[in-house]
Short mmCIF file of C-alpha atoms and ligand atoms in Angstrom, two decimals:
data_model
loop_
_atom_site.label_atom_id
_atom_site.label_comp_id
_atom_site.label_asym_id
_atom_site.label_seq_id
_atom_site.Cartn_x
_atom_site.Cartn_y
_atom_site.Cartn_z
CA MET U 1 15.12 25.50 14.28
CA ARG U 2 15.90 24.09 10.65
CA ILE U 3 14.26 21.02 9.88
CA LEU U 4 15.16 18.88 6.54
CA THR U 5 11.79 17.05 5.36
CA GLY U 6 10.80 15.13 2.18
CA GLY U 7 10.12 11.54 1.43
CA MET U 8 9.77 8.64 -0.60
CA ASN U 9 6.42 6.53 -0.81
CA HIS U 10 6.31 3.19 -2.78
CA GLU U 11 5.23 -0.18 -1.98
CA SER U 12 7.25 -2.58 -4.36
CA ASN U 13 5.65 -6.12 -5.14
CA SER U 14 8.62 -7.81 -6.26
CA LEU U 15 6.28 -10.55 -7.86
CA ASN U 16 4.88 -8.01 -10.33
CA PRO U 17 7.47 -8.02 -13.37
CA ILE U 18 6.68 -4.03 -14.04
CA ILE U 19 9.61 -1.86 -13.04
CA THR U 20 8.29 0.98 -11.55
CA GLY U 21 9.92 4.20 -13.33
CA GLU U 22 9.83 8.05 -13.37
CA ASP U 23 6.54 8.31 -15.46
CA ASP U 24 4.78 6.29 -12.61
CA PHE U 25 5.97 8.86 -9.84
CA VAL U 26 4.80 11.92 -8.94
CA VAL U 27 7.69 14.13 -7.47
CA PHE U 28 7.37 17.29 -5.49
CA ARG U 29 10.26 19.38 -5.25
CA GLY U 30 11.34 22.23 -3.04
CA SER U 31 8.39 24.57 -2.09
CA GLU U 32 5.92 22.49 -4.16
CA ILE U 33 6.29 20.16 -1.11
CA THR U 34 4.76 22.74 1.31
CA GLY U 35 2.34 23.93 -1.46
CA LYS U 36 0.59 21.48 -3.82
CA GLY U 37 2.11 18.46 -2.24
CA MET U 38 0.18 18.81 0.90
CA LEU U 39 -2.41 16.09 0.33
CA PRO U 40 -4.73 14.56 2.71
CA TYR U 41 -3.34 11.15 2.30
CA TYR U 42 0.32 12.09 2.60
CA SER U 43 2.21 11.83 6.15
CA SER U 44 4.16 14.39 4.96
CA THR U 45 1.14 17.04 5.20
CA GLY U 46 1.27 15.98 8.89
CA ILE U 47 4.97 16.45 9.29
CA ILE U 48 4.75 20.14 7.68
CA ASN U 49 1.51 21.27 9.51
CA THR U 50 3.40 20.42 12.53
CA LEU U 51 6.71 21.91 11.97
CA ARG U 52 4.85 25.25 10.95
CA GLU U 53 2.71 25.39 13.98
CA ALA U 54 6.07 25.17 16.23
CA GLY U 55 7.36 27.98 13.99
CA ALA U 56 10.39 25.79 12.61
CA GLU U 57 11.95 26.69 9.36
CA ILE U 58 11.17 23.97 6.89
CA ILE U 59 14.01 23.10 4.32
CA PRO U 60 11.70 20.89 1.68
CA THR U 61 13.74 18.76 -0.26
CA VAL U 62 12.04 16.00 -2.64
CA LEU U 63 8.97 14.05 -2.02
CA ALA U 64 8.24 11.27 -4.46
CA ARG U 65 5.28 9.00 -4.65
CA ALA U 66 3.98 6.44 -7.02
CA VAL U 67 1.00 3.75 -6.89
CA PRO U 68 2.38 0.34 -5.53
CA ASN U 69 3.61 -1.48 -8.22
CA GLY U 70 6.80 -3.52 -9.30
CA VAL U 71 10.24 -3.01 -8.08
CA VAL U 72 11.51 0.66 -8.53
CA SER U 73 13.87 1.56 -11.60
CA GLY U 74 17.40 1.95 -10.11
CA ALA U 75 18.36 4.95 -12.22
CA PHE U 76 15.24 6.79 -11.32
CA TYR U 77 15.77 5.96 -7.51
CA GLN U 78 19.36 6.95 -7.77
CA LYS U 79 18.48 10.46 -9.45
CA ILE U 80 15.88 11.32 -6.72
CA LYS U 81 18.04 10.09 -3.99
CA ASN U 82 21.00 12.44 -5.34
CA GLU U 83 18.59 15.40 -5.73
CA MET U 84 17.71 14.82 -1.98
CA LEU U 85 21.36 14.66 -0.91
CA ASP U 86 22.18 17.84 -2.98
CA MET U 87 19.47 19.61 -1.38
CA ALA U 88 20.86 18.47 2.06
CA LYS U 89 24.17 19.33 1.44
CA LYS U 90 23.46 22.89 -0.07
CA ALA U 91 21.11 23.57 2.92
CA LYS U 92 23.85 22.73 5.48
CA ALA U 93 26.39 24.90 3.58
CA LYS U 94 24.15 27.60 4.49
CA GLY U 95 23.68 27.06 8.27
CA PRO U 96 23.38 24.14 10.80
CA ILE U 97 20.38 21.94 10.34
CA ASP U 98 18.69 20.85 13.65
CA GLY U 99 16.74 17.71 12.78
CA ILE U 100 15.55 15.69 9.89
CA CYS U 101 11.93 14.45 9.64
CA LEU U 102 10.94 12.18 6.55
CA ALA U 103 7.81 10.61 5.09
CA LEU U 104 8.54 6.97 4.10
CA HIS U 105 6.55 4.02 3.05
CA GLY U 106 9.32 1.60 4.28
CA SER U 107 8.66 -1.13 1.79
CA MET U 108 10.23 0.16 -1.40
CA LYS U 109 12.40 -1.85 -3.19
CA VAL U 110 14.86 -0.75 -5.84
CA GLU U 111 16.56 -2.54 -8.81
CA ASP U 112 20.20 -3.53 -7.67
CA GLY U 113 21.53 -3.91 -11.36
CA LYS U 114 22.23 -7.64 -10.53
CA GLY U 115 18.82 -9.00 -10.84
CA GLY U 116 17.88 -8.47 -7.42
CA ASN U 117 16.68 -5.62 -5.21
CA PHE U 118 17.59 -3.48 -2.15
CA CYS U 119 15.60 -1.50 0.42
CA ALA U 120 15.43 1.92 -0.52
CA GLU U 121 14.60 3.78 2.77
CA GLY U 122 17.69 2.26 4.72
CA ASP U 123 19.95 3.04 1.72
CA LEU U 124 18.63 6.62 1.60
CA CYS U 125 18.42 7.35 5.54
CA SER U 126 22.16 6.01 5.75
CA ALA U 127 23.28 8.29 2.90
CA LEU U 128 21.40 11.38 4.51
CA ARG U 129 23.02 10.38 7.89
CA GLU U 130 26.56 10.73 6.22
CA ILE U 131 25.88 14.19 5.35
CA LEU U 132 23.94 15.10 8.76
CA PRO U 133 25.36 13.03 11.63
CA ASP U 134 24.31 13.57 15.21
CA ILE U 135 21.12 15.25 14.71
CA PRO U 136 17.61 13.99 15.71
CA PHE U 137 16.33 12.00 12.58
CA THR U 138 12.48 10.61 12.74
CA ALA U 139 10.25 9.13 10.15
CA ALA U 140 6.70 8.17 9.42
CA LEU U 141 5.90 4.95 8.02
CA ASP U 142 3.09 2.99 6.23
CA MET U 143 1.66 0.30 8.49
CA HIS U 144 3.31 -2.55 5.71
CA ALA U 145 6.54 -1.08 6.18
CA THR U 146 9.53 -3.79 6.39
CA ILE U 147 12.39 -2.35 8.86
CA THR U 148 16.09 -3.26 8.09
CA PRO U 149 18.86 -2.92 10.27
CA GLU U 150 20.13 0.11 8.11
CA LEU U 151 16.91 1.93 8.78
CA LEU U 152 17.23 1.10 12.21
CA LYS U 153 20.57 2.40 12.64
CA ALA U 154 19.96 5.57 10.79
CA VAL U 155 16.79 6.75 11.87
CA ASP U 156 16.11 7.64 15.71
CA GLY U 157 12.25 7.49 15.90
CA PHE U 158 9.54 6.18 13.97
CA ALA U 159 5.64 6.68 13.88
CA GLY U 160 3.70 3.99 11.86
CA TYR U 161 0.12 4.12 10.61
CA LYS U 162 -2.46 2.68 13.08
CA THR U 163 -5.23 2.35 10.75
CA ALA U 164 -5.72 -0.17 7.48
CA PRO U 165 -7.23 1.32 5.38
CA HIS U 166 -4.98 4.03 6.12
CA ILE U 167 -7.01 7.10 7.19
CA ASP U 168 -4.37 8.62 9.88
CA CYS U 169 -1.61 9.22 7.60
CA ILE U 170 -1.66 13.13 8.69
CA GLU U 171 -1.78 12.19 12.42
CA THR U 172 1.22 9.77 11.92
CA GLY U 173 3.26 12.62 10.14
CA ALA U 174 2.46 15.10 13.04
CA LEU U 175 3.50 12.30 15.59
CA ALA U 176 6.68 11.80 13.87
CA ALA U 177 7.28 15.55 13.49
CA SER U 178 6.44 16.15 17.19
CA MET U 179 8.81 13.39 18.37
CA LEU U 180 11.66 15.46 16.71
CA LEU U 181 10.32 18.58 17.92
CA GLU U 182 10.57 17.40 21.63
CA SER U 183 13.77 16.01 21.32
CA LEU U 184 15.45 19.10 20.19
CA GLU U 185 13.09 21.34 22.45
CA THR U 186 14.46 19.21 25.56
CA GLY U 187 17.82 18.11 24.08
CA LYS U 188 16.92 14.49 25.05
CA LYS U 189 17.76 11.81 22.84
CA LEU U 190 15.17 9.52 21.22
CA TYR U 191 15.59 5.72 21.64
CA THR U 192 13.81 3.23 19.63
CA ALA U 193 13.09 -0.64 20.61
CA SER U 194 12.61 -2.77 17.80
CA VAL U 195 11.41 -6.62 18.25
CA SER U 196 10.96 -8.73 14.96
CA LEU U 197 8.60 -11.64 14.65
CA PRO U 198 8.77 -14.50 12.39
CA MET U 199 5.50 -13.98 10.62
CA MET U 200 3.77 -12.30 7.41
CA VAL U 201 0.64 -11.29 7.32
CA ALA U 202 -1.84 -11.27 4.00
CA GLY U 203 -2.87 -7.70 3.62
CA GLU U 204 -6.57 -8.08 3.59
CA LYS U 205 -6.22 -9.78 7.01
CA SER U 206 -4.89 -6.16 8.50
CA GLU U 207 -7.93 -4.23 8.70
CA THR U 208 -8.10 -2.35 11.80
CA ASP U 209 -11.67 -2.24 12.06
CA ALA U 210 -11.35 -6.13 13.00
CA GLU U 211 -9.65 -8.46 15.38
CA PRO U 212 -7.04 -9.12 16.30
CA MET U 213 -5.62 -5.69 14.66
CA LYS U 214 -8.26 -3.58 16.79
CA ILE U 215 -6.77 -5.02 19.99
CA ILE U 216 -3.24 -4.77 18.83
CA MET U 217 -3.71 -1.18 17.74
CA ASP U 218 -5.18 -0.20 20.76
CA ALA U 219 -2.64 -1.54 22.79
CA CYS U 220 -0.09 0.62 20.73
CA ARG U 221 -2.30 3.69 21.65
CA GLU U 222 -2.35 2.77 25.38
CA LYS U 223 1.54 2.26 25.34
CA GLU U 224 1.59 5.88 23.85
CA LYS U 225 -0.04 7.41 26.82
CA THR U 226 2.65 6.29 29.05
CA ALA U 227 5.97 8.59 29.43
CA PRO U 228 8.65 8.30 28.09
CA ILE U 229 7.02 6.21 25.02
CA LYS U 230 6.26 8.65 22.27
CA ALA U 231 5.39 6.14 19.19
CA ALA U 232 4.39 2.32 19.35
CA SER U 233 4.11 0.93 16.07
CA VAL U 234 3.47 -2.39 14.77
CA LEU U 235 4.74 -2.67 11.17
CA LEU U 236 3.44 -5.60 9.28
CA GLY U 237 6.02 -5.61 6.38
CA PHE U 238 4.81 -6.63 2.88
CA PRO U 239 4.21 -10.04 2.06
CA TRP U 240 4.27 -9.48 -1.82
CA ALA U 241 7.86 -8.74 -1.76
CA ASP U 242 9.85 -12.00 -1.57
CA ALA U 243 12.78 -10.58 0.73
CA GLU U 244 14.77 -11.77 3.30
CA GLN U 245 13.96 -8.88 5.76
CA ASN U 246 10.05 -9.98 5.34
CA ALA U 247 8.91 -9.83 9.07
CA VAL U 248 6.58 -8.05 11.32
CA THR U 249 8.33 -5.55 13.52
CA VAL U 250 7.22 -3.72 16.68
CA LEU U 251 8.94 -0.18 16.93
CA VAL U 252 8.62 1.78 20.20
CA SER U 253 10.35 5.19 20.33
CA ALA U 254 10.82 6.98 23.43
CA ILE U 255 12.34 10.10 24.57
CA ASP U 256 15.03 10.19 27.21
CA ALA U 257 13.54 10.06 30.54
CA ALA U 258 15.37 11.21 33.83
CA ALA U 259 17.80 8.18 33.26
CA PRO U 260 18.20 7.10 29.88
CA ALA U 261 18.71 3.62 31.26
CA ASP U 262 15.01 3.93 31.96
CA THR U 263 13.99 5.12 28.62
CA LYS U 264 15.52 2.06 27.28
CA LEU U 265 13.68 -0.34 29.54
CA SER U 266 10.51 1.24 29.16
CA ALA U 267 10.55 0.86 25.45
CA ASP U 268 11.96 -2.35 25.45
CA SER U 269 9.63 -3.84 27.81
CA ALA U 270 6.56 -1.96 25.73
CA ALA U 271 7.99 -3.55 22.70
CA ALA U 272 8.21 -7.00 23.80
CA GLY U 273 4.95 -6.84 25.29
CA LEU U 274 3.13 -5.70 22.13
CA ALA U 275 5.09 -8.41 20.19
CA ARG U 276 3.98 -11.22 22.53
CA LEU U 277 0.45 -9.77 22.20
CA PHE U 278 0.99 -9.89 18.62
CA TRP U 279 2.30 -13.47 18.47
CA ARG U 280 -0.42 -14.57 20.89
CA HIS U 281 -3.04 -13.54 18.31
CA ARG U 282 -0.94 -15.06 15.26
CA LYS U 283 -3.58 -17.62 14.35
CA ASP U 284 -6.58 -15.10 14.83
CA PHE U 285 -5.82 -13.17 11.71
CA ARG U 286 -8.53 -14.09 9.10
CA PHE U 287 -10.19 -12.21 6.29
CA SER U 288 -12.99 -9.81 7.50
CA MET U 289 -14.89 -10.34 4.23
CA GLU U 290 -16.60 -14.02 3.24
CA PHE U 291 -14.04 -15.07 0.72
CA TYR U 292 -14.11 -18.09 -1.97
CA ASN U 293 -11.97 -18.85 -5.35
CA SER U 294 -12.90 -16.71 -8.30
CA ARG U 295 -15.44 -19.14 -9.59
CA GLU U 296 -17.23 -19.80 -6.41
CA SER U 297 -17.24 -15.83 -5.41
CA MET U 298 -19.11 -15.46 -9.16
CA ALA U 299 -21.61 -18.15 -8.09
CA GLN U 300 -22.11 -16.66 -4.73
CA ALA U 301 -22.39 -12.90 -6.20
CA TYR U 302 -24.93 -14.26 -9.00
CA LYS U 303 -27.09 -16.07 -6.45
CA ALA U 304 -26.96 -12.89 -4.33
CA VAL U 305 -28.33 -10.67 -7.02
CA LEU U 306 -30.70 -13.14 -8.70
CA GLU U 307 -32.20 -15.19 -5.81
CA LYS U 308 -31.92 -12.78 -2.80
CA ASN U 309 -32.27 -9.62 -4.66
CA GLU U 310 -29.17 -8.04 -2.74
CA ARG U 311 -27.63 -5.19 -4.49
CA PRO U 312 -25.18 -4.06 -5.00
CA VAL U 313 -23.16 -7.12 -4.51
CA PHE U 314 -19.11 -6.25 -4.64
CA VAL U 315 -16.64 -9.09 -5.88
CA SER U 316 -13.02 -7.94 -5.06
CA ASP U 317 -10.48 -9.31 -7.05
CA SER U 318 -8.10 -9.32 -4.46
CA GLY U 319 -5.22 -11.30 -6.22
CA ASP U 320 -4.73 -8.52 -8.75
CA ASN U 321 -5.00 -5.43 -6.74
CA PRO U 322 -2.87 -2.76 -8.18
CA THR U 323 -2.74 -0.91 -4.65
CA ALA U 324 -1.21 -3.82 -3.32
CA GLY U 325 1.23 -3.72 -6.21
CA ALA U 326 -0.21 -6.27 -8.32
CA ALA U 327 -0.11 -5.48 -12.12
CA GLY U 328 -3.80 -4.83 -12.39
CA ASP U 329 -3.79 -7.29 -15.73
CA ALA U 330 -4.22 -10.70 -14.29
CA THR U 331 -7.41 -12.50 -15.84
CA ASP U 332 -8.38 -15.18 -13.21
CA LEU U 333 -11.61 -13.57 -11.96
CA PHE U 334 -12.47 -12.08 -15.38
CA GLU U 335 -12.17 -15.61 -16.91
CA ALA U 336 -14.52 -16.89 -14.17
CA ILE U 337 -16.89 -14.08 -15.44
CA LEU U 338 -16.36 -15.04 -18.92
CA GLU U 339 -17.12 -18.89 -18.34
CA THR U 340 -20.50 -17.76 -17.00
CA ILE U 341 -21.28 -15.00 -19.34
CA ASP U 342 -24.61 -16.30 -19.67
CA THR U 343 -25.58 -15.69 -16.24
CA ALA U 344 -24.09 -12.39 -16.31
CA ASP U 345 -26.40 -11.69 -19.42
CA LYS U 346 -29.37 -12.36 -17.07
CA LEU U 347 -28.31 -9.64 -14.51
CA PRO U 348 -30.85 -6.71 -14.13
CA THR U 349 -28.11 -4.14 -14.76
CA PRO U 350 -24.72 -4.84 -16.63
CA LEU U 351 -22.00 -6.52 -14.52
CA LEU U 352 -19.76 -3.60 -13.66
CA PHE U 353 -15.75 -4.74 -14.04
CA SER U 354 -13.51 -2.24 -12.84
CA GLY U 355 -10.93 -2.65 -14.35
CA PHE U 356 -8.01 -3.29 -16.24
CA TYR U 357 -4.64 -1.64 -16.61
CA ASP U 358 -4.01 -2.03 -20.13
CA ALA U 359 -2.21 0.77 -21.87
CA PRO U 360 -2.45 -0.63 -25.55
CA ALA U 361 -6.19 -1.36 -25.20
CA SER U 362 -6.67 2.15 -23.77
CA ALA U 363 -5.16 3.86 -26.65
CA ALA U 364 -6.57 1.42 -29.30
CA CYS U 365 -10.03 2.68 -27.62
CA ILE U 366 -9.30 6.39 -27.53
CA LYS U 367 -7.98 6.17 -31.27
CA ALA U 368 -11.15 4.79 -32.26
CA GLY U 369 -13.45 7.26 -30.42
CA GLU U 370 -16.64 7.06 -28.46
CA GLY U 371 -19.23 5.01 -30.08
CA ALA U 372 -16.85 2.82 -31.93
CA GLU U 373 -16.87 -0.85 -32.15
CA ILE U 374 -13.35 -2.56 -32.37
CA ASP U 375 -11.36 -5.69 -31.65
CA ILE U 376 -8.96 -5.76 -28.82
CA THR U 377 -7.32 -7.89 -26.57
CA LEU U 378 -7.70 -6.99 -22.27
CA GLY U 379 -5.17 -8.24 -19.63
CA GLY U 380 -2.17 -10.26 -19.92
CA ASN U 381 0.62 -7.55 -20.91
CA TRP U 382 2.76 -7.86 -17.67
CA ASP U 383 1.16 -10.57 -15.57
CA LYS U 384 1.89 -13.66 -17.82
CA THR U 385 1.55 -16.12 -15.25
CA ASP U 386 -1.97 -15.21 -14.05
CA GLY U 387 -3.03 -13.13 -17.03
CA LYS U 388 -3.83 -13.77 -20.69
CA LYS U 389 -4.50 -11.46 -23.58
CA ILE U 390 -8.19 -11.95 -23.98
CA PRO U 391 -9.68 -11.13 -27.22
CA LEU U 392 -12.98 -9.05 -27.61
CA ARG U 393 -15.12 -7.33 -29.63
CA VAL U 394 -16.04 -4.08 -27.46
CA LYS U 395 -17.98 -0.82 -27.90
CA VAL U 396 -16.21 2.11 -26.46
CA LYS U 397 -18.84 3.87 -24.49
CA LYS U 398 -16.70 6.91 -22.82
CA ILE U 399 -13.22 8.07 -22.70
CA SER U 400 -11.90 10.50 -19.92
CA GLY U 401 -8.25 11.73 -20.25
CA ASN U 402 -5.96 13.48 -17.52
CA PHE U 403 -7.27 11.54 -14.50
CA GLY U 404 -6.06 12.35 -11.03
CA PRO U 405 -2.34 12.99 -10.13
CA TYR U 406 -0.82 10.14 -12.64
CA LYS U 407 -2.85 11.42 -15.32
CA SER U 408 -4.17 8.42 -16.58
CA ASP U 409 -6.64 7.92 -19.58
CA LEU U 410 -9.83 6.13 -18.60
CA VAL U 411 -11.89 4.31 -21.06
CA LEU U 412 -15.31 2.72 -20.40
CA LEU U 413 -16.06 -0.53 -22.61
CA SER U 414 -19.15 -2.69 -22.96
CA TRP U 415 -19.34 -6.27 -24.37
CA ARG U 416 -22.62 -8.28 -23.81
CA ASN U 417 -23.95 -7.35 -20.48
CA LEU U 418 -20.50 -6.30 -19.10
CA LEU U 419 -19.21 -2.79 -18.66
CA ILE U 420 -15.68 -2.55 -18.36
CA THR U 421 -13.14 0.07 -17.18
CA VAL U 422 -9.54 0.40 -18.36
CA THR U 423 -6.62 2.61 -17.52
CA SER U 424 -3.74 3.67 -19.44
CA LYS U 425 -1.72 4.22 -16.16
CA HIS U 426 -1.03 1.86 -13.55
CA ILE U 427 -3.51 3.44 -10.75
CA GLY U 428 -5.79 1.90 -8.23
CA PHE U 429 -9.56 0.85 -8.98
CA SER U 430 -10.12 1.67 -5.34
CA GLU U 431 -10.24 5.33 -6.30
CA GLU U 432 -13.19 6.84 -5.30
CA GLU U 433 -13.41 9.58 -8.38
CA LEU U 434 -12.49 7.00 -11.09
CA LEU U 435 -16.07 5.38 -11.86
CA PRO U 436 -17.59 9.09 -11.55
CA ALA U 437 -15.16 10.46 -13.93
CA LEU U 438 -16.76 8.05 -16.44
CA ALA U 439 -20.13 8.92 -15.36
CA VAL U 440 -20.70 5.53 -13.36
CA ASN U 441 -22.21 5.36 -10.30
CA PRO U 442 -21.48 1.93 -8.86
CA ALA U 443 -24.64 2.13 -6.55
CA ASP U 444 -26.76 2.03 -9.90
CA TYR U 445 -25.16 -1.59 -10.71
CA CYS U 446 -26.44 -4.89 -9.19
CA LEU U 447 -22.86 -6.34 -9.50
CA VAL U 448 -19.53 -4.58 -9.26
CA ALA U 449 -16.34 -6.67 -9.53
CA LEU U 450 -13.18 -4.44 -8.62
CA LYS U 451 -9.75 -4.78 -8.65
CA ILE U 452 -9.43 -4.27 -5.00
CA GLY U 453 -8.72 -5.85 -1.67
CA TYR U 454 -10.81 -4.60 1.32
CA LEU U 455 -13.30 -2.46 0.43
CA GLU U 456 -12.62 1.46 0.71
CA PRO U 457 -15.05 3.14 2.85
CA CYS U 458 -17.05 4.69 -0.31
CA PHE U 459 -17.58 1.29 -1.54
CA LYS U 460 -18.36 -0.35 1.88
CA SER U 461 -20.93 2.03 2.67
CA ILE U 462 -23.02 1.12 -0.58
CA ALA U 463 -22.22 -2.60 -0.83
CA ALA U 464 -25.29 -4.69 0.13
CA ARG U 465 -22.71 -7.55 0.13
CA ALA U 466 -19.07 -7.88 -0.12
CA ILE U 467 -17.32 -10.73 -1.45
CA MET U 468 -13.53 -11.37 -1.55
CA ALA U 469 -12.43 -13.33 -4.42
CA THR U 470 -8.98 -14.96 -3.47
CA SER U 471 -7.89 -14.66 -7.10
CA ARG U 472 -4.65 -15.49 -8.61
CA GLY U 473 -2.21 -12.82 -9.23
CA CYS U 474 0.54 -10.78 -8.09
CA SER U 475 -1.25 -9.65 -4.65
CA ASN U 476 -2.43 -13.49 -4.20
CA GLU U 477 -3.99 -13.23 -0.40
CA VAL U 478 -3.35 -16.99 0.12
CA LEU U 479 0.45 -16.66 1.13
CA GLU U 480 0.83 -20.39 1.60
CA SER U 481 0.50 -20.69 -2.06
CA ILE U 482 3.08 -18.24 -3.12
CA ASP U 483 6.41 -19.98 -4.27
CA TYR U 484 8.93 -17.55 -2.05
CA LYS U 485 12.36 -18.13 -2.76
CA LYS U 486 14.18 -15.50 -0.42
CA VAL U 487 11.90 -15.04 2.77
CA ARG U 488 13.75 -16.43 5.75
CA ARG U 489 12.37 -19.59 7.08
CA PRO U 490 10.55 -20.95 9.14
CA ILE U 491 8.13 -18.05 9.27
CA PHE U 492 4.32 -18.06 10.13
CA PRO U 493 1.83 -18.80 8.55
CA LEU U 494 3.93 -20.71 5.75
CA ASP U 495 5.62 -22.78 8.39
CA TYR U 496 2.56 -23.11 10.61
CA ASP U 497 4.40 -24.51 13.85
CA THR U 498 6.95 -21.94 13.83
CA GLU U 499 8.13 -21.05 17.41
CA TRP U 500 9.35 -17.73 18.95
CA SER U 501 9.81 -16.41 22.18
CA ILE U 502 11.43 -13.34 23.90
ZN1 LIG C 601 0.12 -0.17 3.87
#
């Protein structure tokens, strides 16, 4: 069996003005995909492991991934897409290809050259279909995928993540690959039922440790135990893309039972059941962390440290979370800290703020060197709505280069009783290794403010208390306050009384 694989993974925040370009992506080509590209947080790793175990011949194409950010550059996307299509054509010329299994996000948006954007996955999969019609095609998706008619038409079977934070990437890839293999081995077709709900869910309300996501994901797992269903997925869409297709979509993929009509019936009925379950719980989605606006979050955090001796207290700057595609240089929460700097000065350890994506500030600090005191501005290079350039005279404490797959410079600065991290690349402050790379252990600090949403396990496990600031920025968690122009209305919760039935 010869199986074509590869993928594109980007969550594009259309509220963020940054255009995500070639420098922001890590691209694996050909055999790199089955070598150094086998990373634990790639669904592609699960796809390749499963294909290998089955003894399939893997045809690797291109695997491109970037940290969530603004819409993707049209020129870069076309380049990667063409590379993938050329590789598919060359492989086809060498002999028949039996199936396709891709690792996709599902919410990648690309500049359309007319001031708007289009959905990458639907475009890419349709183009592959033109070259390789009539063979089974499956894809692994992120839980925050946005499903378009083009994608549904091109791909036969889908498997989405069932955990947020996403810790089941490999299992999801494995499921997408095993559906494909079963279809090929049995000669039976895959069928996918799709039900879309007029609803959006704020990212930090989708934690699967908490209800109602727990019950919904358990229901998906239950459905998957019943033949002919192979994968039951609830895709939440991505609320920080102002797009017509924004919705919650239930996808149930099944393999032909004895009679194809039964397969359709089972999948349709399972998808409708899951959609009804989701809709019934629509008003139960809430933040699993205590939450306040930026000013109140800081007030609560100071109180926790100074009066209740709780430490470390974490405050999430959730409205400017780069891993939700925000710019990483909004200043709403930081301004709330500056307004209360006299209280911050009384903290028993410095207040750790991680951090800012600020390439000019990072470059100026690296030029000045460790130990130097310099005047810089922080923030407001990109997000000019909720960010401003804040002038500070800072001391450069530590510099670390070449961090992580995106090769960012990292800088640790101090100003009064604040320690601030700055990155030269748009990367996530949720990365476990970022602070250690600057010789900082977050457990040593009484108050840690992070540009993050819900806490990743590495922070959650040490937090005495976790507060979410519903700060302003491109990943504003209060969806009702976002000025959507393209999202189809009515939609819950923007239109709270939206009705839906199936
Ligand atoms: Zn996601």
